[in-house]
Tab-separated table of N, CA and C in Angstrom:
chain	number	residue	atom	x	y	z
Q	35	MET	N	-14.005	3.588	-24.037
Q	35	MET	CA	-12.852	3.661	-23.250
Q	35	MET	C	-12.775	2.533	-22.553
Q	36	PRO	N	-11.657	1.694	-22.460
Q	36	PRO	CA	-11.002	0.686	-21.679
Q	36	PRO	C	-11.106	1.135	-20.024
Q	37	LYS	N	-11.561	-0.053	-19.325
Q	37	LYS	CA	-11.614	0.050	-17.922
Q	37	LYS	C	-10.383	0.294	-17.337
Q	38	SER	N	-9.839	1.226	-16.531
Q	38	SER	CA	-8.656	1.333	-16.026
Q	38	SER	C	-8.599	0.600	-14.659
Q	39	ARG	N	-7.712	-0.008	-14.466
Q	39	ARG	CA	-7.441	-0.616	-13.075
Q	39	ARG	C	-7.004	0.578	-12.023
Q	40	ASP	N	-7.517	0.575	-10.832
Q	40	ASP	CA	-7.189	1.621	-9.929
Q	40	ASP	C	-5.900	0.877	-9.099
Q	41	TRP	N	-4.950	1.597	-8.980
Q	41	TRP	CA	-3.822	1.051	-8.211
Q	41	TRP	C	-4.125	0.634	-6.664
Q	42	THR	N	-5.058	1.191	-6.132
Q	42	THR	CA	-5.238	0.842	-4.636
Q	42	THR	C	-5.858	-0.737	-4.287
Q	43	THR	N	-6.248	-1.330	-5.847
Q	43	THR	CA	-6.681	-2.757	-5.570
Q	43	THR	C	-5.768	-3.725	-5.271
Q	44	ALA	N	-4.501	-3.493	-5.097
Q	44	ALA	CA	-3.343	-4.479	-5.034
Q	44	ALA	C	-3.546	-5.009	-3.834
Q	45	THR	N	-4.039	-4.579	-2.695
Q	45	THR	CA	-4.015	-5.147	-1.419
Q	45	THR	C	-5.363	-5.823	-1.251
Q	46	ASP	N	-6.403	-5.616	-1.944
Q	46	ASP	CA	-7.857	-6.003	-1.694
Q	46	ASP	C	-7.666	-7.596	-1.634
Q	47	ALA	N	-8.309	-8.205	-0.580
Q	47	ALA	CA	-8.124	-9.593	-0.313
Q	47	ALA	C	-8.685	-10.386	-1.468
Q	48	ARG	N	-9.739	-9.925	-2.099
Q	48	ARG	CA	-10.175	-10.819	-3.149
Q	48	ARG	C	-9.439	-10.819	-4.269
Q	49	THR	N	-8.743	-9.646	-4.576
Q	49	THR	CA	-7.532	-9.910	-5.590
Q	49	THR	C	-6.488	-10.666	-5.217
Q	50	LEU	N	-6.326	-10.707	-3.938
Q	50	LEU	CA	-4.914	-11.560	-3.662
Q	50	LEU	C	-5.449	-12.919	-3.557
Q	51	CYS	N	-6.550	-13.263	-3.020
Q	51	CYS	CA	-6.947	-14.699	-2.636
Q	51	CYS	C	-8.486	-14.795	-3.148
Q	52	PRO	N	-8.621	-15.386	-4.521
Q	52	PRO	CA	-9.915	-15.555	-5.138
Q	52	PRO	C	-10.784	-16.580	-4.264
Q	53	ARG	N	-10.089	-17.390	-3.658
Q	53	ARG	CA	-11.098	-18.362	-2.618
Q	53	ARG	C	-11.558	-17.624	-1.754
Q	54	MET	N	-11.226	-16.649	-0.936
Q	54	MET	CA	-11.721	-15.904	-0.062
Q	54	MET	C	-13.145	-15.306	-0.544
Q	55	ALA	N	-12.888	-14.656	-1.750
Q	55	ALA	CA	-14.156	-13.997	-2.284
Q	55	ALA	C	-15.098	-15.033	-2.646
Q	56	ARG	N	-14.949	-16.376	-2.886
Q	56	ARG	CA	-15.873	-17.178	-2.916
Q	56	ARG	C	-16.560	-17.812	-1.724
Q	57	GLY	N	-16.027	-17.185	-0.332
Q	57	GLY	CA	-16.312	-17.805	0.852
Q	57	GLY	C	-15.685	-18.865	1.127
Q	58	GLY	N	-14.465	-19.499	0.738
Q	58	GLY	CA	-13.767	-20.461	1.054
Q	58	GLY	C	-12.716	-20.100	2.394
Q	59	GLY	N	-12.540	-18.791	2.415
Q	59	GLY	CA	-11.875	-18.427	3.516
Q	59	GLY	C	-10.459	-18.837	3.720
Q	60	GLY	N	-9.868	-19.285	2.340
Q	60	GLY	CA	-8.542	-19.895	2.386
Q	60	GLY	C	-8.110	-21.050	2.715
Q	61	GLN	N	-9.200	-22.017	3.195
Q	61	GLN	CA	-8.982	-23.227	3.906
Q	61	GLN	C	-9.216	-24.168	2.713
Q	62	ASP	N	-8.368	-25.356	2.796
Q	62	ASP	CA	-8.663	-26.564	1.989
Q	62	ASP	C	-9.943	-27.383	2.706
Q	63	GLY	N	-10.192	-28.281	2.061
Q	63	GLY	CA	-11.179	-29.175	2.600
Q	63	GLY	C	-11.180	-29.844	3.948
Q	64	ARG	N	-9.698	-29.877	4.643
Q	64	ARG	CA	-9.498	-30.478	5.673
Q	64	ARG	C	-9.398	-29.460	6.761
Q	65	GLY	N	-9.825	-28.264	6.656
Q	65	GLY	CA	-9.827	-27.215	7.510
Q	65	GLY	C	-8.305	-26.524	7.695
Q	66	ARG	N	-7.414	-26.783	6.915
Q	66	ARG	CA	-6.084	-26.252	7.009
Q	66	ARG	C	-6.114	-25.209	6.107
Q	67	HIS	N	-5.124	-24.074	6.189
Q	67	HIS	CA	-5.030	-23.023	5.435
Q	67	HIS	C	-4.230	-23.336	4.221
Q	68	GLY	N	-4.855	-23.173	3.237
Q	68	GLY	CA	-4.054	-23.492	1.922
Q	68	GLY	C	-3.199	-22.396	1.418
Q	69	ARG	N	-3.085	-21.842	0.102
Q	69	ARG	CA	-1.876	-21.037	-0.416
Q	69	ARG	C	-2.328	-19.655	0.063
Q	70	CYS	N	-3.445	-19.233	0.321
Q	70	CYS	CA	-3.936	-17.851	0.464
Q	70	CYS	C	-4.691	-17.644	1.882
Q	71	GLY	N	-4.632	-16.404	2.143
Q	71	GLY	CA	-5.357	-16.165	3.535
Q	71	GLY	C	-5.086	-16.848	4.782
Q	72	GLY	N	-3.963	-17.579	4.759
Q	72	GLY	CA	-3.763	-18.345	6.032
Q	72	GLY	C	-2.099	-18.184	6.308
Q	73	ARG	N	-1.646	-19.085	7.166
Q	73	ARG	CA	-0.498	-19.044	7.931
Q	73	ARG	C	0.535	-19.833	6.951
Q	74	GLY	N	0.121	-20.524	6.047
Q	74	GLY	CA	1.109	-21.254	5.176
Q	74	GLY	C	1.864	-20.298	4.147
Q	75	ALA	N	2.833	-20.896	3.472
Q	75	ALA	CA	3.452	-19.991	2.539
Q	75	ALA	C	2.902	-20.228	1.150
Q	76	GLY	N	2.594	-19.110	0.564
Q	76	GLY	CA	2.032	-18.966	-0.721
Q	76	GLY	C	2.534	-17.902	-1.534
Q	77	PRO	N	1.849	-17.593	-2.524
Q	77	PRO	CA	2.708	-16.667	-3.447
Q	77	PRO	C	2.947	-15.473	-2.932
Q	78	PRO	N	4.026	-14.878	-3.228
Q	78	PRO	CA	4.174	-13.440	-2.782
Q	78	PRO	C	3.036	-12.595	-3.224
Q	79	ALA	N	2.648	-11.460	-2.316
Q	79	ALA	CA	1.836	-10.442	-2.649
Q	79	ALA	C	2.405	-9.835	-3.612
Q	80	ARG	N	1.416	-9.350	-4.613
Q	80	ARG	CA	1.810	-8.103	-5.607
Q	80	ARG	C	2.175	-6.871	-4.947
Q	81	ARG	N	3.332	-6.579	-5.597
Q	81	ARG	CA	3.918	-4.971	-5.100
Q	81	ARG	C	2.682	-3.897	-5.211
Q	82	ILE	N	2.667	-3.191	-4.327
Q	82	ILE	CA	1.684	-1.867	-4.441
Q	82	ILE	C	2.372	-1.007	-5.297
Q	83	ASN	N	1.329	-0.859	-6.481
Q	83	ASN	CA	1.829	0.198	-7.425
Q	83	ASN	C	1.422	1.478	-7.086
Q	84	ASP	N	2.742	2.371	-7.014
Q	84	ASP	CA	3.134	3.856	-6.562
Q	84	ASP	C	2.968	4.502	-7.816
Q	85	ALA	N	2.949	4.193	-9.037
Q	85	ALA	CA	3.484	4.688	-10.025
Q	85	ALA	C	2.525	6.244	-10.264
Q	86	PRO	N	1.203	6.063	-10.284
Q	86	PRO	CA	0.619	7.587	-10.322
Q	86	PRO	C	0.894	8.417	-9.133
Q	87	LEU	N	1.069	7.972	-8.151
Q	87	LEU	CA	1.364	8.842	-6.761
Q	87	LEU	C	2.906	9.411	-7.231
Q	88	ARG	N	3.785	8.452	-7.565
Q	88	ARG	CA	5.111	9.169	-7.785
Q	88	ARG	C	5.005	10.048	-8.761
Q	89	ALA	N	4.551	9.778	-10.040
Q	89	ALA	CA	4.445	10.806	-11.171
Q	89	ALA	C	3.800	12.029	-10.625
Q	90	ALA	N	3.093	12.265	-9.649
Q	90	ALA	CA	2.362	13.434	-9.338
Q	90	ALA	C	3.387	14.034	-8.057
Q	91	LEU	N	4.137	13.485	-7.456
Q	91	LEU	CA	4.828	14.129	-6.312
Q	91	LEU	C	6.480	13.843	-6.602
Q	92	GLU	N	6.991	13.069	-7.315
Q	92	GLU	CA	8.540	12.985	-7.411
Q	92	GLU	C	9.075	14.174	-7.860
Q	93	ASN	N	10.168	14.696	-7.221
Q	93	ASN	CA	10.814	15.763	-7.916
Q	93	ASN	C	9.987	17.173	-7.735
Q	94	ARG	N	8.962	17.252	-6.958
Q	94	ARG	CA	8.122	18.394	-6.745
Q	94	ARG	C	8.082	19.042	-5.333
Q	95	ARG	N	9.115	19.141	-4.872
Q	95	ARG	CA	9.236	19.592	-3.458
Q	95	ARG	C	8.155	20.986	-3.267
Q	96	GLY	N	8.132	21.687	-4.319
Q	96	GLY	CA	7.662	22.904	-4.239
Q	96	GLY	C	6.144	23.050	-4.659
Q	97	ARG	N	5.519	21.898	-4.704
Q	97	ARG	CA	4.055	21.721	-4.998
Q	97	ARG	C	3.209	22.056	-3.933
Q	98	VAL	N	2.287	22.966	-4.083
Q	98	VAL	CA	1.530	23.449	-3.065
Q	98	VAL	C	0.580	22.374	-2.228
Q	99	PHE	N	0.058	22.502	-1.121
Q	99	PHE	CA	-0.676	21.595	-0.544
Q	99	PHE	C	-1.982	21.095	-1.247
Q	100	ASP	N	-2.284	20.103	-1.371
Q	100	ASP	CA	-3.219	19.447	-1.976
Q	100	ASP	C	-4.283	18.494	-0.990
Q	101	GLU	N	-5.366	18.988	-0.274
Q	101	GLU	CA	-5.877	18.024	0.513
Q	101	GLU	C	-6.308	16.619	0.179
Q	102	ALA	N	-6.816	16.614	-1.223
Q	102	ALA	CA	-7.303	15.405	-1.657
Q	102	ALA	C	-5.848	14.146	-1.731
Q	103	LEU	N	-4.858	15.019	-2.097
Q	103	LEU	CA	-3.549	14.212	-2.529
Q	103	LEU	C	-2.954	13.680	-1.249
Q	104	SER	N	-3.113	14.634	-0.254
Q	104	SER	CA	-2.439	14.256	0.973
Q	104	SER	C	-3.092	13.122	1.740
Q	105	GLY	N	-4.449	13.062	1.393
Q	105	GLY	CA	-5.254	11.744	1.977
Q	105	GLY	C	-5.036	10.811	1.292
Q	106	VAL	N	-4.584	10.739	-0.007
Q	106	VAL	CA	-4.230	9.654	-0.923
Q	106	VAL	C	-2.843	9.117	-0.417
Q	107	CYS	N	-1.876	9.891	-0.146
Q	107	CYS	CA	-0.532	9.858	0.657
Q	107	CYS	C	-0.582	8.990	1.783
Q	108	TYR	N	-1.686	9.483	2.828
Q	108	TYR	CA	-1.864	8.854	3.954
Q	108	TYR	C	-2.231	7.412	3.882
Q	109	THR	N	-3.164	7.172	2.933
Q	109	THR	CA	-3.924	6.024	2.694
Q	109	THR	C	-2.678	4.929	2.036
Q	110	HIS	N	-2.153	5.390	1.041
Q	110	HIS	CA	-0.889	4.677	0.557
Q	110	HIS	C	0.297	4.145	1.701
Q	111	GLY	N	0.465	5.098	2.466
Q	111	GLY	CA	1.467	4.924	3.744
Q	111	GLY	C	0.645	3.614	4.586
Q	112	VAL	N	-0.566	3.706	4.739
Q	112	VAL	CA	-1.052	2.686	5.432
Q	112	VAL	C	-0.985	1.227	4.737
Q	113	ARG	N	-1.401	1.429	3.517
Q	113	ARG	CA	-1.290	0.096	2.719
Q	113	ARG	C	0.331	-0.483	2.854
Q	114	LEU	N	0.981	0.369	2.805
Q	114	LEU	CA	2.395	0.076	2.945
Q	114	LEU	C	2.875	-0.639	4.177
Q	115	GLY	N	2.488	0.141	5.436
Q	115	GLY	CA	2.738	-0.417	6.654
Q	115	GLY	C	1.787	-1.750	6.603
Q	116	LEU	N	0.765	-2.081	6.474
Q	116	LEU	CA	0.108	-3.150	6.585
Q	116	LEU	C	0.731	-4.344	5.930
Q	117	ALA	N	1.460	-4.118	4.557
Q	117	ALA	CA	1.953	-5.020	3.778
Q	117	ALA	C	3.483	-5.404	4.506
Q	118	GLY	N	3.669	-4.684	5.320
Q	118	GLY	CA	5.209	-4.438	5.589
Q	118	GLY	C	6.293	-4.067	4.770
Q	119	ASP	N	5.799	-3.108	3.964
Q	119	ASP	CA	6.478	-2.805	2.663
Q	119	ASP	C	7.257	-1.433	3.369
Q	120	PRO	N	8.649	-1.180	2.919
Q	120	PRO	CA	9.459	0.404	3.334
Q	120	PRO	C	8.631	1.316	2.592
Q	121	LEU	N	8.928	2.360	3.043
Q	121	LEU	CA	8.608	3.668	2.334
Q	121	LEU	C	9.246	3.795	0.972
Q	122	PRO	N	8.512	4.341	-0.053
Q	122	PRO	CA	9.140	4.540	-1.440
Q	122	PRO	C	10.311	5.219	-1.405
Q	123	ARG	N	11.333	4.974	-2.091
Q	123	ARG	CA	12.806	5.712	-2.363
Q	123	ARG	C	12.573	7.108	-2.803
Q	124	TRP	N	11.420	7.356	-3.651
Q	124	TRP	CA	11.404	8.822	-4.019
Q	124	TRP	C	10.849	9.546	-2.939
Q	125	LEU	N	10.395	9.174	-1.949
Q	125	LEU	CA	9.832	10.041	-1.069
Q	125	LEU	C	10.787	11.079	-0.528
Q	126	PRO	N	11.980	11.183	-0.329
Q	126	PRO	CA	12.716	12.536	-0.113
Q	126	PRO	C	12.421	13.589	-0.919
Q	127	THR	N	12.160	13.311	-2.193
Q	127	THR	CA	12.202	14.298	-3.532
Q	127	THR	C	10.495	14.884	-3.480
Q	128	ALA	N	9.555	14.530	-2.686
Q	128	ALA	CA	8.218	14.777	-2.592
Q	128	ALA	C	8.152	15.930	-1.671
Q	129	PRO	N	7.020	16.591	-1.917
Q	129	PRO	CA	6.658	17.902	-1.194
Q	129	PRO	C	6.412	17.380	0.678
Q	130	ARG	N	7.064	18.310	1.623
Q	130	ARG	CA	6.905	18.195	2.974
Q	130	ARG	C	5.645	17.630	3.210
Q	131	TRP	N	4.238	18.166	2.978
Q	131	TRP	CA	3.316	17.702	3.303
Q	131	TRP	C	2.877	16.184	2.916
Q	132	ALA	N	3.531	15.899	1.671
Q	132	ALA	CA	3.279	14.456	1.185
Q	132	ALA	C	4.125	13.570	2.107
Q	133	ARG	N	5.254	13.916	2.309
Q	133	ARG	CA	6.271	13.042	3.205
Q	133	ARG	C	5.592	12.869	4.655
Q	134	GLU	N	5.191	13.719	5.099
Q	134	GLU	CA	4.577	13.883	6.353
Q	134	GLU	C	3.433	12.884	6.617
Q	135	ALA	N	2.485	12.970	5.319
Q	135	ALA	CA	1.156	12.101	5.366
Q	135	ALA	C	1.578	10.515	5.142
Q	136	LEU	N	2.795	10.395	4.241
Q	136	LEU	CA	2.714	8.913	3.993
Q	136	LEU	C	3.601	8.286	5.182
Q	137	ARG	N	4.435	9.141	5.912
Q	137	ARG	CA	4.971	8.667	7.108
Q	137	ARG	C	4.174	8.311	8.314
Q	138	THR	N	3.288	9.218	8.411
Q	138	THR	CA	2.054	8.831	9.293
Q	138	THR	C	1.210	7.854	9.133
Q	139	GLY	N	0.945	7.687	7.768
Q	139	GLY	CA	-0.044	6.515	7.293
Q	139	GLY	C	0.800	5.333	7.496
Q	140	HIS	N	2.199	5.252	7.140
Q	140	HIS	CA	2.772	4.125	7.257
Q	140	HIS	C	3.050	3.657	8.802
Q	141	ALA	N	3.517	4.539	9.688
Q	141	ALA	CA	3.330	4.232	11.110
Q	141	ALA	C	2.026	3.576	11.511
Q	142	SER	N	0.934	4.223	11.180
Q	142	SER	CA	-0.308	3.708	11.450
Q	142	SER	C	-0.480	2.324	10.967
Q	143	GLY	N	-0.182	1.929	9.731
Q	143	GLY	CA	-0.325	0.735	9.042
Q	143	GLY	C	0.578	-0.326	9.899
Q	144	THR	N	1.628	0.089	10.060
Q	144	THR	CA	2.509	-0.818	10.942
Q	144	THR	C	1.986	-1.002	12.359
Q	145	ALA	N	1.529	-0.395	12.890
Q	145	ALA	CA	1.050	-0.282	14.149
Q	145	ALA	C	-0.039	-1.433	14.191
Q	146	ILE	N	-1.132	-1.190	13.228
Q	146	ILE	CA	-2.002	-1.867	12.994
Q	146	ILE	C	-1.876	-3.320	12.591
Q	147	SER	N	-0.731	-3.737	11.917
Q	147	SER	CA	-0.472	-4.985	11.650
Q	147	SER	C	0.369	-5.652	12.708
Q	148	GLY	N	0.413	-4.907	13.774
Q	148	GLY	CA	1.242	-5.481	14.879
Q	148	GLY	C	2.838	-5.693	14.654
Q	149	ARG	N	3.402	-4.949	13.752
Q	149	ARG	CA	4.822	-4.752	13.563
Q	149	ARG	C	5.332	-3.673	14.220
Q	150	GLY	N	4.536	-2.830	14.955
Q	150	GLY	CA	5.133	-1.578	15.353
Q	150	GLY	C	6.586	-1.776	16.106
Q	151	ASP	N	6.719	-2.721	16.944
Q	151	ASP	CA	7.947	-2.663	17.434
Q	151	ASP	C	9.152	-3.129	16.382
Q	152	GLN	N	8.695	-3.581	15.447
Q	152	GLN	CA	10.038	-3.943	14.414
Q	152	GLN	C	10.294	-2.751	13.458
Q	153	ALA	N	9.341	-1.856	13.557
Q	153	ALA	CA	9.840	-0.617	12.570
Q	153	ALA	C	10.916	0.074	12.938
Q	154	PRO	N	11.707	0.656	11.932
Q	154	PRO	CA	12.645	1.474	12.144
Q	154	PRO	C	12.397	3.005	12.750
Q	155	ALA	N	13.116	3.514	13.411
Q	155	ALA	CA	12.641	4.589	13.778
Q	155	ALA	C	12.877	5.659	12.878
């Protein structure tokens, strides 16, 4: 069976910046930050893949509460908030508990990243 990629690895620092995984810290030989892990402009981060979560929740407002899936929603919201990405467009069609978990996680991730004052109300 082929190894499937987990959709949560899109924000892993080792995936986004291979030099950080090797211990380079994202700096070039002169102590300046290079293309990743620093202040300089680098390649855009990959979009967080929410397809499995969307497939489970989109257009399913009547879905009963699922504690495990609620935790996944919260974690996905945190990742979106940390990345500065907006909440997904399919969110209004998700169950209430999933919407609340995603919004709470997004608010937490946004606050952690220091962009809490820039977030829309």
